[in-house]
Short mmCIF file of C-alpha atoms in Angstrom, two decimals:
data_model
loop_
_atom_site.label_atom_id
_atom_site.label_comp_id
_atom_site.label_asym_id
_atom_site.label_seq_id
_atom_site.Cartn_x
_atom_site.Cartn_y
_atom_site.Cartn_z
CA UNK A 1 101.97 131.83 114.63
CA UNK A 2 103.24 135.21 115.61
CA UNK A 3 100.43 136.97 117.65
CA UNK A 4 100.09 140.25 119.79
CA UNK A 5 103.44 141.93 121.26
CA UNK A 6 105.51 139.22 119.64
CA UNK A 7 104.85 141.01 115.98
CA UNK A 8 107.71 143.32 115.72
CA UNK A 9 106.80 145.30 112.20
CA UNK A 10 106.07 148.65 112.83
CA UNK A 11 103.36 148.95 110.60
CA UNK A 12 100.56 146.22 109.51
CA UNK A 13 97.95 145.52 106.74
CA UNK A 14 94.80 145.03 109.37
CA UNK A 15 91.88 142.76 108.60
CA UNK A 16 88.91 143.02 111.10
CA UNK A 17 86.61 140.44 112.94
CA UNK A 18 84.07 140.19 110.32
CA UNK A 19 86.88 139.91 107.27
CA UNK A 20 86.75 143.65 106.75
CA UNK A 21 90.13 145.68 105.50
CA UNK A 22 90.73 147.93 108.37
CA UNK A 23 93.74 149.24 105.99
CA UNK A 24 97.59 149.66 107.30
CA UNK A 25 98.00 151.49 110.90
CA UNK A 26 100.82 151.52 113.35
CA UNK A 27 101.50 147.94 115.48
CA UNK A 28 100.69 149.33 118.63
CA UNK A 29 97.46 151.03 117.60
CA UNK A 30 96.41 147.69 116.14
CA UNK A 31 96.94 145.78 119.36
CA UNK A 32 95.00 148.39 121.30
CA UNK A 33 92.17 147.69 118.92
CA UNK A 34 92.60 144.11 119.73
CA UNK A 35 93.00 144.65 123.54
CA UNK A 36 89.33 146.85 123.30
CA UNK A 37 87.48 143.92 121.21
CA UNK A 38 89.14 141.50 123.83
CA UNK A 39 90.64 139.40 120.57
CA UNK A 40 94.18 138.59 119.43
CA UNK A 41 95.86 140.24 116.70
CA UNK A 42 97.56 137.37 114.84
CA UNK A 43 100.19 137.59 112.08
CA UNK A 44 99.35 135.76 108.74
CA UNK A 45 102.66 136.40 107.18
CA UNK A 46 106.15 137.80 107.30
CA UNK A 47 107.03 137.61 103.63
CA UNK A 48 105.20 141.30 102.56
CA UNK A 49 105.94 144.64 104.32
CA UNK A 50 103.65 145.39 105.84
CA UNK A 51 102.81 142.22 107.28
CA UNK A 52 99.32 141.22 106.90
CA UNK A 53 97.54 140.59 110.25
CA UNK A 54 94.06 139.95 111.21
CA UNK A 55 92.10 140.02 114.54
CA UNK A 56 90.73 136.97 115.63
CA UNK A 57 88.99 135.52 119.19
CA UNK A 58 91.91 133.63 121.23
CA UNK A 59 90.03 130.04 120.53
CA UNK A 60 89.84 130.54 116.83
CA UNK A 61 93.19 131.41 115.77
CA UNK A 62 94.38 127.85 117.88
CA UNK A 63 91.74 126.09 116.07
CA UNK A 64 92.22 127.66 112.70
CA UNK A 65 95.79 126.53 113.03
CA UNK A 66 94.93 122.64 114.02
CA UNK A 67 92.30 122.77 111.27
CA UNK A 68 95.21 123.90 108.98
CA UNK A 69 97.43 121.06 110.16
CA UNK A 70 94.88 118.21 109.98
CA UNK A 71 94.50 119.50 106.41
CA UNK A 72 97.99 119.24 105.35
CA UNK A 73 98.39 116.08 106.74
CA UNK A 74 95.55 114.44 104.98
CA UNK A 75 97.82 115.80 102.04
CA UNK A 76 98.63 112.61 99.12
CA UNK A 77 102.44 113.67 99.69
CA UNK A 78 101.95 112.66 103.42
CA UNK A 79 100.99 108.98 102.78
CA UNK A 80 102.60 106.57 104.57
CA UNK A 81 104.61 103.41 103.06
CA UNK A 82 103.75 100.36 104.87
CA UNK A 83 106.53 97.45 104.07
CA UNK A 84 105.08 93.92 104.03
CA UNK A 85 107.79 91.21 103.99
CA UNK A 86 107.49 87.61 102.38
CA UNK A 87 109.07 84.52 102.01
CA UNK A 88 109.01 81.93 98.68
CA UNK A 89 108.61 79.43 101.04
CA UNK A 90 105.42 80.67 102.77
CA UNK A 91 102.29 77.97 102.99
CA UNK A 92 99.52 79.68 101.23
CA UNK A 93 97.68 80.56 104.07
CA UNK A 94 100.05 82.87 105.02
CA UNK A 95 100.31 84.39 101.71
CA UNK A 96 96.43 85.16 101.35
CA UNK A 97 96.95 86.79 105.40
CA UNK A 98 99.70 89.03 103.55
CA UNK A 99 97.72 89.81 100.44
CA UNK A 100 94.64 90.78 102.74
CA UNK A 101 96.86 93.00 104.74
CA UNK A 102 98.31 94.72 101.77
CA UNK A 103 94.63 95.34 100.75
CA UNK A 104 93.67 96.61 103.98
CA UNK A 105 96.49 99.04 104.12
CA UNK A 106 95.81 100.37 100.18
CA UNK A 107 91.75 100.91 101.33
CA UNK A 108 93.15 103.22 104.37
CA UNK A 109 94.74 104.97 101.76
CA UNK A 110 98.84 104.35 102.58
CA UNK A 111 100.92 102.76 100.19
CA UNK A 112 102.43 99.27 100.11
CA UNK A 113 105.57 97.87 99.74
CA UNK A 114 106.16 94.39 99.09
CA UNK A 115 109.56 92.64 99.75
CA UNK A 116 109.74 89.19 99.01
CA UNK A 117 112.88 87.71 100.22
CA UNK A 118 114.85 85.09 97.72
CA UNK A 119 117.73 83.44 97.75
CA UNK A 120 119.97 83.02 94.30
CA UNK A 121 118.92 83.55 90.50
CA UNK A 122 116.38 81.14 90.48
CA UNK A 123 114.40 82.18 93.29
CA UNK A 124 114.66 85.73 92.06
CA UNK A 125 112.95 84.80 88.58
CA UNK A 126 110.15 82.64 91.14
CA UNK A 127 110.02 86.12 93.19
CA UNK A 128 109.53 88.12 90.30
CA UNK A 129 106.75 86.31 89.25
CA UNK A 130 104.98 86.04 92.56
CA UNK A 131 105.28 89.80 92.92
CA UNK A 132 103.55 90.04 89.48
CA UNK A 133 100.83 87.64 90.61
CA UNK A 134 100.14 89.94 93.82
CA UNK A 135 100.04 92.92 91.58
CA UNK A 136 97.27 91.68 89.32
CA UNK A 137 95.58 90.61 92.66
CA UNK A 138 95.63 93.98 94.47
CA UNK A 139 94.88 95.76 90.93
CA UNK A 140 92.00 96.98 91.82
CA UNK A 141 93.20 98.33 95.37
CA UNK A 142 96.15 99.85 93.97
CA UNK A 143 98.57 100.83 91.17
CA UNK A 144 102.72 99.84 90.89
CA UNK A 145 104.53 103.13 91.31
CA UNK A 146 107.59 101.30 90.76
CA UNK A 147 108.48 97.93 88.38
CA UNK A 148 109.25 94.83 89.88
CA UNK A 149 112.97 95.24 91.44
CA UNK A 150 114.68 92.27 91.49
CA UNK A 151 118.23 92.59 93.72
CA UNK A 152 120.12 90.09 94.98
CA UNK A 153 118.33 88.80 98.13
CA UNK A 154 114.98 90.52 97.50
CA UNK A 155 112.32 91.35 94.99
CA UNK A 156 110.42 94.52 95.62
CA UNK A 157 107.58 96.35 93.98
CA UNK A 158 105.35 99.53 95.86
CA UNK A 159 101.83 99.79 94.97
CA UNK A 160 99.73 103.19 95.60
CA UNK A 161 96.07 103.37 96.27
CA UNK A 162 93.92 104.91 93.47
CA UNK A 163 93.54 108.76 93.91
#
């Protein structure tokens, strides 16, 4: 965020405290107006000429930037992918625990990547079948993003929460 004396443009398109358009004026005049009202002059974008600027109270500018950051953090493309590692030789109880972990992660809004460790082609087919079972069991909490991928020593599938 560029504000006050850090704005290098000669002229700015100024918006007042209540959102009213004050027109294009010299930067030094806009700074004088900001000091007169005891607020900050904040540059909104450097992509246009003259740059649009706004008179904002000191705490309000900081708070506005924090709210914009929070909103960006919650966007779906910022979703985390949590990996859960499984083995074919796991006990039934351990499988249930891993499945409930996956449910919890999906409910929270993050994606789950299930990685099943296997040894050889025979176990690969068993791992694929188990991955399909897990996907069916987690169907109401998330949907498959990728197909079940069998590669060498592991079977991988990713589930995303419903939007």
